[in-house]
Amino acid sequence: MDEPNPAQVAPPATAPPGAPGGLAPDTQEFLKALGSPTRQRIMMLFAQGAELSVGHVAERVGISQATASQQLTLLRRGRVVTSRRDGKTVYYRADRDGAQAALAELQSYLKTCC
């Protein structure tokens, strides 16, 4: 067989930010946050700008408060939700800026690799 012409061989791809895996750790956490049906149901609670406590999330999704707290922690790490404390109560709401940043990086990564 003939060797390929060096001019026809594609240049090696450069790794996007966050190499060696390609994606930044924050964006990897974002993708993990999206990977659970329970977390997806929780995310939908925050549509229209809702702000909810762990207890309200647990009640609406039908899970324990401990499970809701764990799931909200993963969503917060993934920049899907953000939180604020008011006395002893922590309120969660959608983190639109965090989600948009992760989506922008993911889009850039996909354009580079695919």
One Martini backbone bead per residue (centre of mass of N, CA, C, O) as a GRO file, in nm:
protein
  114
    1MET     BB    1   0.099   0.034   0.015
    2ASP     BB    2   0.052   0.356   0.029
    3GLU     BB    3   0.159   0.635   0.152
    4PRO     BB    4   0.061   0.906   0.292
    5ASN     BB    5   0.026   1.222   0.234
    6PRO     BB    6   0.120   1.471   0.444
    7ALA     BB    7  -0.094   1.679   0.325
    8GLN     BB    8  -0.349   1.468   0.398
    9VAL     BB    9  -0.289   1.485   0.690
   10ALA     BB   10  -0.412   1.546   0.976
   11PRO     BB   11  -0.382   1.731   1.227
   12PRO     BB   12  -0.342   1.737   1.540
   13ALA     BB   13  -0.526   1.762   1.802
   14THR     BB   14  -0.622   1.989   2.027
   15ALA     BB   15  -0.666   2.038   2.349
   16PRO     BB   16  -0.884   2.139   2.536
   17PRO     BB   17  -0.976   2.254   2.805
   18GLY     BB   18  -0.873   2.029   3.064
   19ALA     BB   19  -0.661   1.862   3.018
   20PRO     BB   20  -0.681   1.537   2.911
   21GLY     BB   21  -1.006   1.508   2.881
   22GLY     BB   22  -1.079   1.832   2.787
   23LEU     BB   23  -1.251   1.899   3.028
   24ALA     BB   24  -1.341   2.075   3.270
   25PRO     BB   25  -1.427   2.002   3.586
   26ASP     BB   26  -1.692   2.169   3.588
   27THR     BB   27  -1.812   2.028   3.333
   28GLN     BB   28  -1.806   1.743   3.443
   29GLU     BB   29  -2.003   1.807   3.676
   30PHE     BB   30  -2.236   1.892   3.499
   31LEU     BB   31  -2.276   1.615   3.362
   32LYS     BB   32  -2.328   1.458   3.622
   33ALA     BB   33  -2.580   1.619   3.710
   34LEU     BB   34  -2.747   1.516   3.444
   35GLY     BB   35  -2.732   1.180   3.498
   36SER     BB   36  -3.002   1.201   3.676
   37PRO     BB   37  -3.335   1.165   3.714
   38THR     BB   38  -3.360   1.306   3.986
   39ARG     BB   39  -3.206   1.566   3.908
   40GLN     BB   40  -3.392   1.637   3.676
   41ARG     BB   41  -3.643   1.681   3.849
   42ILE     BB   42  -3.523   1.901   4.024
   43MET     BB   43  -3.456   2.107   3.806
   44MET     BB   44  -3.761   2.161   3.724
   45LEU     BB   45  -3.834   2.322   3.988
   46PHE     BB   46  -3.654   2.589   3.881
   47ALA     BB   47  -3.843   2.694   3.710
   48GLN     BB   48  -3.917   3.028   3.691
   49GLY     BB   49  -3.727   3.100   3.957
   50ALA     BB   50  -3.728   2.913   4.177
   51GLU     BB   51  -3.721   2.886   4.546
   52LEU     BB   52  -3.578   2.619   4.749
   53SER     BB   53  -3.582   2.397   4.986
   54VAL     BB   54  -3.502   2.090   5.080
   55GLY     BB   55  -3.786   2.014   5.181
   56HIS     BB   56  -3.938   2.092   4.921
   57VAL     BB   57  -3.789   1.907   4.731
   58ALA     BB   58  -3.851   1.640   4.872
   59GLU     BB   59  -4.159   1.660   4.856
   60ARG     BB   60  -4.190   1.698   4.537
   61VAL     BB   61  -4.011   1.426   4.467
   62GLY     BB   62  -4.015   1.191   4.693
   63ILE     BB   63  -3.781   1.239   4.911
   64SER     BB   64  -3.547   1.268   5.118
   65GLN     BB   65  -3.363   1.506   5.268
   66ALA     BB   66  -3.090   1.368   5.236
   67THR     BB   67  -3.113   1.316   4.932
   68ALA     BB   68  -3.164   1.607   4.846
   69SER     BB   69  -2.899   1.718   4.955
   70GLN     BB   70  -2.712   1.545   4.778
   71GLN     BB   71  -2.827   1.636   4.503
   72LEU     BB   72  -2.778   1.943   4.544
   73THR     BB   73  -2.474   1.924   4.568
   74LEU     BB   74  -2.427   1.818   4.278
   75LEU     BB   75  -2.568   2.060   4.139
   76ARG     BB   76  -2.376   2.274   4.255
   77ARG     BB   77  -2.109   2.160   4.141
   78GLY     BB   78  -2.245   2.180   3.837
   79ARG     BB   79  -2.393   2.464   3.809
   80VAL     BB   80  -2.722   2.443   3.834
   81VAL     BB   81  -2.708   2.547   4.128
   82THR     BB   82  -2.781   2.771   4.391
   83SER     BB   83  -2.710   2.934   4.714
   84ARG     BB   84  -2.880   3.040   5.024
   85ARG     BB   85  -2.879   3.187   5.342
   86ASP     BB   86  -3.154   3.183   5.601
   87GLY     BB   87  -3.028   3.117   5.858
   88LYS     BB   88  -3.108   2.772   5.864
   89THR     BB   89  -3.187   2.817   5.568
   90VAL     BB   90  -3.161   2.669   5.246
   91TYR     BB   91  -3.158   2.808   4.921
   92TYR     BB   92  -3.260   2.721   4.591
   93ARG     BB   93  -3.139   2.784   4.251
   94ALA     BB   94  -3.080   2.862   3.952
   95ASP     BB   95  -2.767   2.853   3.749
   96ARG     BB   96  -2.742   3.010   3.463
   97ASP     BB   97  -2.443   3.092   3.439
   98GLY     BB   98  -2.319   2.813   3.490
   99ALA     BB   99  -2.466   2.662   3.263
  100GLN     BB  100  -2.370   2.842   3.029
  101ALA     BB  101  -2.068   2.792   3.067
  102ALA     BB  102  -2.075   2.485   3.029
  103LEU     BB  103  -2.209   2.489   2.747
  104ALA     BB  104  -1.989   2.652   2.605
  105GLU     BB  105  -1.762   2.450   2.650
  106LEU     BB  106  -1.897   2.206   2.523
  107GLN     BB  107  -1.931   2.329   2.243
  108SER     BB  108  -1.631   2.378   2.190
  109TYR     BB  109  -1.543   2.086   2.221
  110LEU     BB  110  -1.724   1.965   1.995
  111LYS     BB  111  -1.600   2.136   1.766
  112THR     BB  112  -1.311   2.015   1.802
  113CYS     BB  113  -1.375   1.691   1.803
  114CYS     BB  114  -1.634   1.687   1.572
   0.00000   0.00000   0.00000
